[in-house]
Tab-separated table of C-alpha atoms in Angstrom:
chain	number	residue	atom	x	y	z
N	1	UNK	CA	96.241	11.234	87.453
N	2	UNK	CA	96.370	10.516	83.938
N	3	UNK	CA	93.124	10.747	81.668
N	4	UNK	CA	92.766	8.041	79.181
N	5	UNK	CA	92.622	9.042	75.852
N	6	UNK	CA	89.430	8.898	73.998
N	7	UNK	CA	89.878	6.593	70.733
N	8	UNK	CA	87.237	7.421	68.437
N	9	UNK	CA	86.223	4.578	66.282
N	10	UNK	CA	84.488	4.028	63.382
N	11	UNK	CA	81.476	2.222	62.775
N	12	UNK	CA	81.784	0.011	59.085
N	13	UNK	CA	79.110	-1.950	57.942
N	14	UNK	CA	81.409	-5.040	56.905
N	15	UNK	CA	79.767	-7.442	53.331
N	16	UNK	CA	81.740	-10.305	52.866
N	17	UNK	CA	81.624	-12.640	50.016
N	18	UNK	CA	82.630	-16.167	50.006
N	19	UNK	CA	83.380	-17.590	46.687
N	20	UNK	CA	82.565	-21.693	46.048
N	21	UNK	CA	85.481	-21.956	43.950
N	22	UNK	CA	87.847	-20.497	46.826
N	23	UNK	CA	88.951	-20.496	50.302
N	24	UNK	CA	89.305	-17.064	49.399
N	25	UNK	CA	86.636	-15.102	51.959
N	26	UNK	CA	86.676	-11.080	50.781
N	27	UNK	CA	84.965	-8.491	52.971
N	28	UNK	CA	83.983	-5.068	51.898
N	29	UNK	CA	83.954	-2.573	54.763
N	30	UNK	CA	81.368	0.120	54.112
N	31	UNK	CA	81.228	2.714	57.071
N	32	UNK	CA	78.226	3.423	58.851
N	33	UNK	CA	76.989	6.985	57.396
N	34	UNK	CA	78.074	5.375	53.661
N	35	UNK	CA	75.308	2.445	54.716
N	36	UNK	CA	72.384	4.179	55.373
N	37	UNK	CA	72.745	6.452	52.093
N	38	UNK	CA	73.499	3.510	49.935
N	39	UNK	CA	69.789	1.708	52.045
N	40	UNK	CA	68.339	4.894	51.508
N	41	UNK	CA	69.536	5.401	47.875
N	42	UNK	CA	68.284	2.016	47.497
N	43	UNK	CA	64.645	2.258	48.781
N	44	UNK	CA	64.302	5.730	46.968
N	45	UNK	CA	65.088	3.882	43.944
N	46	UNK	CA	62.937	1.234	44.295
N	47	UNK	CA	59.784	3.918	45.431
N	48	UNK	CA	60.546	5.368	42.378
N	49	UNK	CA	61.082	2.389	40.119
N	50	UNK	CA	57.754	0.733	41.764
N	51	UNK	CA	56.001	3.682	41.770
N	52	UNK	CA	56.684	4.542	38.013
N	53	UNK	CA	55.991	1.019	36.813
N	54	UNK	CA	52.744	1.256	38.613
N	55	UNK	CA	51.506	4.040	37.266
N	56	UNK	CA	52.693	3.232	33.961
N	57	UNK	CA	50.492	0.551	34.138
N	58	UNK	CA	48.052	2.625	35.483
N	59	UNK	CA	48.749	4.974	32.263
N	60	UNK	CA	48.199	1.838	29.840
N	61	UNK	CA	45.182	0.211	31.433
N	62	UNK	CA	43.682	3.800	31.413
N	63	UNK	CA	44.894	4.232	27.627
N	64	UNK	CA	43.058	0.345	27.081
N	65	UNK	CA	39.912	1.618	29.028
N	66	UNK	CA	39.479	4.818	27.075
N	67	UNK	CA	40.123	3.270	23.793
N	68	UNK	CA	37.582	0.229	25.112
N	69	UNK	CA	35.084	3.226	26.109
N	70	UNK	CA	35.112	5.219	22.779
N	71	UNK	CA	34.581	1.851	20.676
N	72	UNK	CA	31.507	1.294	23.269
N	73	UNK	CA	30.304	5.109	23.135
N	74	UNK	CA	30.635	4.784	19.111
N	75	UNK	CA	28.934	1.806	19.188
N	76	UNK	CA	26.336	3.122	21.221
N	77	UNK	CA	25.893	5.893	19.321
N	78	UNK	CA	25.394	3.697	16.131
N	79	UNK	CA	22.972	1.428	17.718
N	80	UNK	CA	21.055	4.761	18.865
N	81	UNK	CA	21.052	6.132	15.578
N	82	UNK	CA	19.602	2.762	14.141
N	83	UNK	CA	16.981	2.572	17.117
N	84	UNK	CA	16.110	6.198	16.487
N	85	UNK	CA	15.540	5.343	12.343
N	86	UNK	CA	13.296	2.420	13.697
N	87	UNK	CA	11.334	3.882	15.995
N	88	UNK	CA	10.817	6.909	12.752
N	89	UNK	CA	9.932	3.964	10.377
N	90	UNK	CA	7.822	2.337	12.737
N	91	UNK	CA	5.963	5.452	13.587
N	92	UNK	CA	5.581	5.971	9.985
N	93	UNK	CA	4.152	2.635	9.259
N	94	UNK	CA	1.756	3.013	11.968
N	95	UNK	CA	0.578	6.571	10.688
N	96	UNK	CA	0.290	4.658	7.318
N	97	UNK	CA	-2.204	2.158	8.584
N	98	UNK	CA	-3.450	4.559	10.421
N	99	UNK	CA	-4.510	6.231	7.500
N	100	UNK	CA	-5.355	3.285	5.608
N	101	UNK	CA	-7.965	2.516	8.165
N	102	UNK	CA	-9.726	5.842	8.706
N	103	UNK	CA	-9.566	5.878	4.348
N	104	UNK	CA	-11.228	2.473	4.480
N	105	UNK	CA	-13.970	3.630	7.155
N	106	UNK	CA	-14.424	6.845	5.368
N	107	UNK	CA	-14.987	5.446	1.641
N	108	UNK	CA	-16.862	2.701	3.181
N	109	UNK	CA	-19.024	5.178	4.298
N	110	UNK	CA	-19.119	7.645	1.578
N	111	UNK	CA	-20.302	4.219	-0.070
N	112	UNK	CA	-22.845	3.511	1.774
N	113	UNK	CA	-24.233	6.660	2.126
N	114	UNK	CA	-24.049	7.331	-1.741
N	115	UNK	CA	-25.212	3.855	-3.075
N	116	UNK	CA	-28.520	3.695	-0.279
N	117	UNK	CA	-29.264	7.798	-1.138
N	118	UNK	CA	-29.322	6.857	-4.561
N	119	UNK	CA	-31.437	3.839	-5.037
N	120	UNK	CA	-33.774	4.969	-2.258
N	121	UNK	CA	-34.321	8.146	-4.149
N	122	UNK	CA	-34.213	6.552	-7.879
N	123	UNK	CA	-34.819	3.088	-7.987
N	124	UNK	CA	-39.144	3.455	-8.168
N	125	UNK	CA	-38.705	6.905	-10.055
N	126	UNK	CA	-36.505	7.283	-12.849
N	127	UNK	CA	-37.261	10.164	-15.060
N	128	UNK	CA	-35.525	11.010	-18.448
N	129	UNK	CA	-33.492	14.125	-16.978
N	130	UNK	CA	-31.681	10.795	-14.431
N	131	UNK	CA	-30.674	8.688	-17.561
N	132	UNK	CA	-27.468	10.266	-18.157
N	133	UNK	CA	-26.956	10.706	-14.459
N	134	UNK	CA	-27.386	7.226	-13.206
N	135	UNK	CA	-24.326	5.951	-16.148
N	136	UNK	CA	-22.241	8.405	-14.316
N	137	UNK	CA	-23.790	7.147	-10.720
N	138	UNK	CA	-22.508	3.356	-11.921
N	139	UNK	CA	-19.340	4.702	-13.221
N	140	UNK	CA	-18.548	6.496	-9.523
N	141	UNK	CA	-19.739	4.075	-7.306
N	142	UNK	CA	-17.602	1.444	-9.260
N	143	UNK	CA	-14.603	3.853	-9.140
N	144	UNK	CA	-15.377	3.750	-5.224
N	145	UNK	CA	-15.511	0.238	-5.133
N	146	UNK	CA	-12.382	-0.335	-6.687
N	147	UNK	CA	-10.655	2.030	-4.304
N	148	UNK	CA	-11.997	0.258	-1.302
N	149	UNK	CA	-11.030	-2.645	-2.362
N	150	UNK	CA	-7.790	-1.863	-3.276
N	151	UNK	CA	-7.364	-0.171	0.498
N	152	UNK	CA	-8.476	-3.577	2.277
N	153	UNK	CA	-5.914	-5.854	0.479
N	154	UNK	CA	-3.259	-3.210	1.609
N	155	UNK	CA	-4.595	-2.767	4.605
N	156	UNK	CA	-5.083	-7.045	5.043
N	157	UNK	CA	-8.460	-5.620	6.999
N	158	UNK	CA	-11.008	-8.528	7.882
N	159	UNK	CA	-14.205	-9.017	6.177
N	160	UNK	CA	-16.530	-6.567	8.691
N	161	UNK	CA	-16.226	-3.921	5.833
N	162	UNK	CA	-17.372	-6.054	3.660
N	163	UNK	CA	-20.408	-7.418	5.632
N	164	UNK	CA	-21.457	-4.227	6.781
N	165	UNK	CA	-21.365	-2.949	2.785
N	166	UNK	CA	-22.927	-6.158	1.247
N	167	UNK	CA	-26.446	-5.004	1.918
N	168	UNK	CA	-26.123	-1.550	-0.099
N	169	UNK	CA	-23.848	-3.598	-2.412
N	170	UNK	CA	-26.917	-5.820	-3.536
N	171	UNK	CA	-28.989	-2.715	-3.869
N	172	UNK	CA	-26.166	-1.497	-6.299
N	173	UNK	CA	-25.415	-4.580	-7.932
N	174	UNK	CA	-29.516	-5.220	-8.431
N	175	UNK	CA	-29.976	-1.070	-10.092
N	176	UNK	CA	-27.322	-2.280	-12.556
N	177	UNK	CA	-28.175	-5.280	-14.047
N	178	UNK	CA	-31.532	-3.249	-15.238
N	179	UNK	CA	-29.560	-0.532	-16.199
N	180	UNK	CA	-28.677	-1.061	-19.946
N	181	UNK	CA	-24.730	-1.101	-19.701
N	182	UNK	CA	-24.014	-4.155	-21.713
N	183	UNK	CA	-23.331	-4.192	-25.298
N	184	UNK	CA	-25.881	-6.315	-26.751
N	185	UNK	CA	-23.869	-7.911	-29.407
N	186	UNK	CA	-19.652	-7.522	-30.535
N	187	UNK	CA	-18.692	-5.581	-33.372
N	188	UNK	CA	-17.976	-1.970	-34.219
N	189	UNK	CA	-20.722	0.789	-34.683
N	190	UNK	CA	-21.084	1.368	-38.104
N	191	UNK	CA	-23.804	4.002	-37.428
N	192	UNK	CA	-24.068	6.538	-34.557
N	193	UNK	CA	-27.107	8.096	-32.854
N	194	UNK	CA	-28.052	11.692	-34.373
N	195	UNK	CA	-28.856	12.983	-37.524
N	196	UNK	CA	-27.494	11.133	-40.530
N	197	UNK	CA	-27.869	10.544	-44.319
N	198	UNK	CA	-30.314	8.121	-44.725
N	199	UNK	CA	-28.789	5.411	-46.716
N	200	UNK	CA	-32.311	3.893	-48.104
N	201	UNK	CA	-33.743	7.420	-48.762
N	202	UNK	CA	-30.400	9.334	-49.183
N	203	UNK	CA	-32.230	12.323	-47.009
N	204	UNK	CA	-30.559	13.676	-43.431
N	205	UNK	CA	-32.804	11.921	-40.705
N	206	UNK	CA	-32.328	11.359	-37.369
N	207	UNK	CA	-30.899	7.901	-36.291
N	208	UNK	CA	-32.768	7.340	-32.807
N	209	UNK	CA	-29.950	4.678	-31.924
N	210	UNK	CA	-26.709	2.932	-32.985
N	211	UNK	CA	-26.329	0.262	-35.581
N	212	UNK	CA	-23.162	-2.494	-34.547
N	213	UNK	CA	-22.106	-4.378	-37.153
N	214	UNK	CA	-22.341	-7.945	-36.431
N	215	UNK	CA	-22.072	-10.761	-38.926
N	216	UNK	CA	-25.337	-12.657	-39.538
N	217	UNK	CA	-26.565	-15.663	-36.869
N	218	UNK	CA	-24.538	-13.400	-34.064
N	219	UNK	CA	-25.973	-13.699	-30.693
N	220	UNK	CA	-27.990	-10.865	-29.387
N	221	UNK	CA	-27.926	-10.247	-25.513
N	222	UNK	CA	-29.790	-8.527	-23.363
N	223	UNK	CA	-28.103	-5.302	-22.152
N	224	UNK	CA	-30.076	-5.427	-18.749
N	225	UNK	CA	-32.233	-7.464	-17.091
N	226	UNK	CA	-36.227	-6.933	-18.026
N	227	UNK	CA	-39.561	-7.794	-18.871
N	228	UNK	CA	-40.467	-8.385	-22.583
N	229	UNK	CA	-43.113	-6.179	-23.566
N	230	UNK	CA	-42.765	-6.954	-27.628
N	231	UNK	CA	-40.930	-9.830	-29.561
N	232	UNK	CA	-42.674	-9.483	-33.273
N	233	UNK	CA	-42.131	-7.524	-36.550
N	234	UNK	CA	-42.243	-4.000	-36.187
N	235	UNK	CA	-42.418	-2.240	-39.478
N	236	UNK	CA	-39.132	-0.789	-40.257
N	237	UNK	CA	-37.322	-2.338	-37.605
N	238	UNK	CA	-38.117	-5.696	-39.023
N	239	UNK	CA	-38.117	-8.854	-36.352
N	240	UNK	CA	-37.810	-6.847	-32.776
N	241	UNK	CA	-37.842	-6.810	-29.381
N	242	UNK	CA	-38.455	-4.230	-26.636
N	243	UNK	CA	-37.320	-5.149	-23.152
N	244	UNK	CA	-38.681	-2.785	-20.194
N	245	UNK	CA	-36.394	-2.108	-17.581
N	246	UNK	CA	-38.512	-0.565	-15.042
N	247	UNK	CA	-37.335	3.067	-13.695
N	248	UNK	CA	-38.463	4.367	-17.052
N	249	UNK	CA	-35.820	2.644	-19.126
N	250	UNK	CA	-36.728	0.293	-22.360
N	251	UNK	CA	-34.199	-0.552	-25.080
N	252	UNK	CA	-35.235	-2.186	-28.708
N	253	UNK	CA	-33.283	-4.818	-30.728
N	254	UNK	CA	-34.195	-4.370	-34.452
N	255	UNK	CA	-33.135	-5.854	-37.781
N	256	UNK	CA	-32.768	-9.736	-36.130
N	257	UNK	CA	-32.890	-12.812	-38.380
N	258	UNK	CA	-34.628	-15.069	-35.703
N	259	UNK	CA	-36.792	-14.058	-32.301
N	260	UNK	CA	-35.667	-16.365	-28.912
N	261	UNK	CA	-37.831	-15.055	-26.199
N	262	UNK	CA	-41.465	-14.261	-26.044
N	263	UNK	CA	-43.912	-11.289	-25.162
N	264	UNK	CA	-44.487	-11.447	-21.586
N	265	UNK	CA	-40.663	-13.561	-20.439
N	266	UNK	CA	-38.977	-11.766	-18.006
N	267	UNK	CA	-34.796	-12.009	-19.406
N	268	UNK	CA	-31.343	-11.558	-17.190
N	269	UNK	CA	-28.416	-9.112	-18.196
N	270	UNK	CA	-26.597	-10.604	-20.818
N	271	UNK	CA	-28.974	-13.663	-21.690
N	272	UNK	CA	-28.995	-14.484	-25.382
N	273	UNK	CA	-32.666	-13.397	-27.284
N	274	UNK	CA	-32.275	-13.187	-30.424
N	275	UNK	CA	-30.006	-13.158	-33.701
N	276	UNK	CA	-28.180	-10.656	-35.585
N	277	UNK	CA	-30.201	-9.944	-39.392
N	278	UNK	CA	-31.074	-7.662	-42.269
N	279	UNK	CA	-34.617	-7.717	-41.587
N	280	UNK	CA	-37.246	-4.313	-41.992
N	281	UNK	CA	-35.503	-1.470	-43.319
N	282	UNK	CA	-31.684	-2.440	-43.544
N	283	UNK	CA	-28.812	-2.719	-46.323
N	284	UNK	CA	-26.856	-5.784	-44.763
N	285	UNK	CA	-26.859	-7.525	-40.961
N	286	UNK	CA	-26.541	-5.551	-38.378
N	287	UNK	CA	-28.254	-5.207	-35.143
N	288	UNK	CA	-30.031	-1.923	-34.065
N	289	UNK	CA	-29.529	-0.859	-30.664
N	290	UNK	CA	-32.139	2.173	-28.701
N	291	UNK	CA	-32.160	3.136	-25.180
N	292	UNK	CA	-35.484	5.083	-24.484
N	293	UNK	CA	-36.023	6.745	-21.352
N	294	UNK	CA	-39.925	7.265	-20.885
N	295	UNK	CA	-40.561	6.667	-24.316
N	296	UNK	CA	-37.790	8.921	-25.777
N	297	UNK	CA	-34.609	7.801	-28.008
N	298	UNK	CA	-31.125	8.684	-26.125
N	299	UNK	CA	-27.755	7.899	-27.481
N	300	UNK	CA	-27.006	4.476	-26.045
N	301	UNK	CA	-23.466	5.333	-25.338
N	302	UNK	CA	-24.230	7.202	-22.667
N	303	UNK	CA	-25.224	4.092	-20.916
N	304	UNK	CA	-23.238	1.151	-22.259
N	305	UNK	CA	-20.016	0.145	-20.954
N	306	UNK	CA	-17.099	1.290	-22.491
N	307	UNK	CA	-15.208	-0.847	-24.694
């Protein structure tokens, strides 16, 4: 019996390609093992083509995101820092007004306390050893005033300070106008208070007050608010008036040409009373100015205003 041979056979994968301009069909065998690498080849290649495309882009977006996220984080940072010098100058500002307030409360108080301690104490009961004392009360409690108001227009507080300080403010306001602190006529002092030449006798005498040299017909005023208690010729003083102050104080006006107000009129701070003269004991016009304190000549610029 004869065996039949065995034919072994190849397996092609056969590609044929038919051209448009030809009749021309060609084929391309490709054997079966050849197939599957060149499929295989093929799909690794694409894996790997896809793949690094993909994460390429994966590569760029994350490059774009990081750049995206530093720009944010230093913008963050930047908007921090400003927020952080906000809050500090906000917090400062507050402190500030802070401050302002309790400064306000505290000189309003100080204020209070001072002007009503005062008055209450000295208003009724002057004596000569408070003269001095009460120009340097006036001079304080002014200084104070000026400060407090200075703090409220900073501060833009409302007018409660002001209400609740108007009562000892009145008080104040009422113990200077009959304290003498006005300058009862304009010119310079041409004599001082102390001991002097005499320039009538040409001896050293005491000058019990200060002589201001004001031209002739110049108004006298009234360097606090009084009672007039003499308006008449005095002897060496010539034409004169006293004015009592209360608390102790009286001031004199010698030397005038011509006598406004009489004996017995009660005068405001800075109202006109008389005229500036050469009568009594004097070498030209001038007006003579004395502050007594219980009866007692002190230097009148201890009390008047500085120029």
């Amino acid at each position: 019996m004869r065996k039949r041979s065995k034919v072994k056979r190849d397996k092609y994968l056969s590609i044929m390609f038919v051209p448009h301009s030809t009749n021309e069909i060609k084929t391309f065998k490709i054997s079966s093992w050849r197939s599957k690498l060149y499929i295989f080849t093929a799909i690794v290649l694409a894996l790997v083509i896809g793949f690094t495309s993909y994460l390429g882009n994966i590569i760029h977006t994350n490059n774009k995101l990081k750049i995206a996220l530093d720009e944010a984080n230093s913008k963050n940072e930047e908007q921090a820092r400003l927020l952080a010098e906000n809050a500090e100058q906000i917090a400062a500002l507050l402190e500030k007004e802070r401050q302002y307030a309790e400064n306000i409360s505290e000189f309003s108080e100080k204020y209070k306390q001072m002007t009503e301690n005062y008055l209450d104490s000295n208003m009724e009961s002057l004596t000569a050893s408070r003269g001095s004392n009460s120009r340097s009360f006036i001079d304080d409690a002014s200084e104070l005033r000026e400060i407090l108001e200075k703090l409220r227009k900073i501060n833009n507080s409302d007018d409660s300070i002001a209400n609740k300080l108007s009562e000892s403010e009145k008080k104040l306001q009422s113990y200077i106008e009959t304290f003498p602190t006005l300058w009862p006529a304009d010119g310079p002092i041409s004599s001082s208070f102390g001991y002097r030449t005499d320039p009538i006798y040409s001896s050293e005498r005491k000058h019990e007050g200060i002589d201001i040299a004001a031209s002739y017909g110049a108004d006298i005023r009234a360097s606090a608010t009084g009672k007039v208690i003499f308006s008449g010729t005095n002897g060496n003083y010539g034409k004169c008036i006293i004015i009592n102050h209360n608390n102790g104080i009286t001031t004199l006006y010698g030397h005038a040409s011509s006598l406004l107000v009489k004996e017995g009129q009660t005068v405001k701070k800075g109202d006109v009373i008389a005229k500036v003269g050469s009568t009594g004991k004097s070498t030209g016009p001038h007006l003579h100015f004395e502050v007594r304190i219980n009866g007692t000549p002190d230097d009148p610029l201890k009390y008047l205003d500085k120029k």
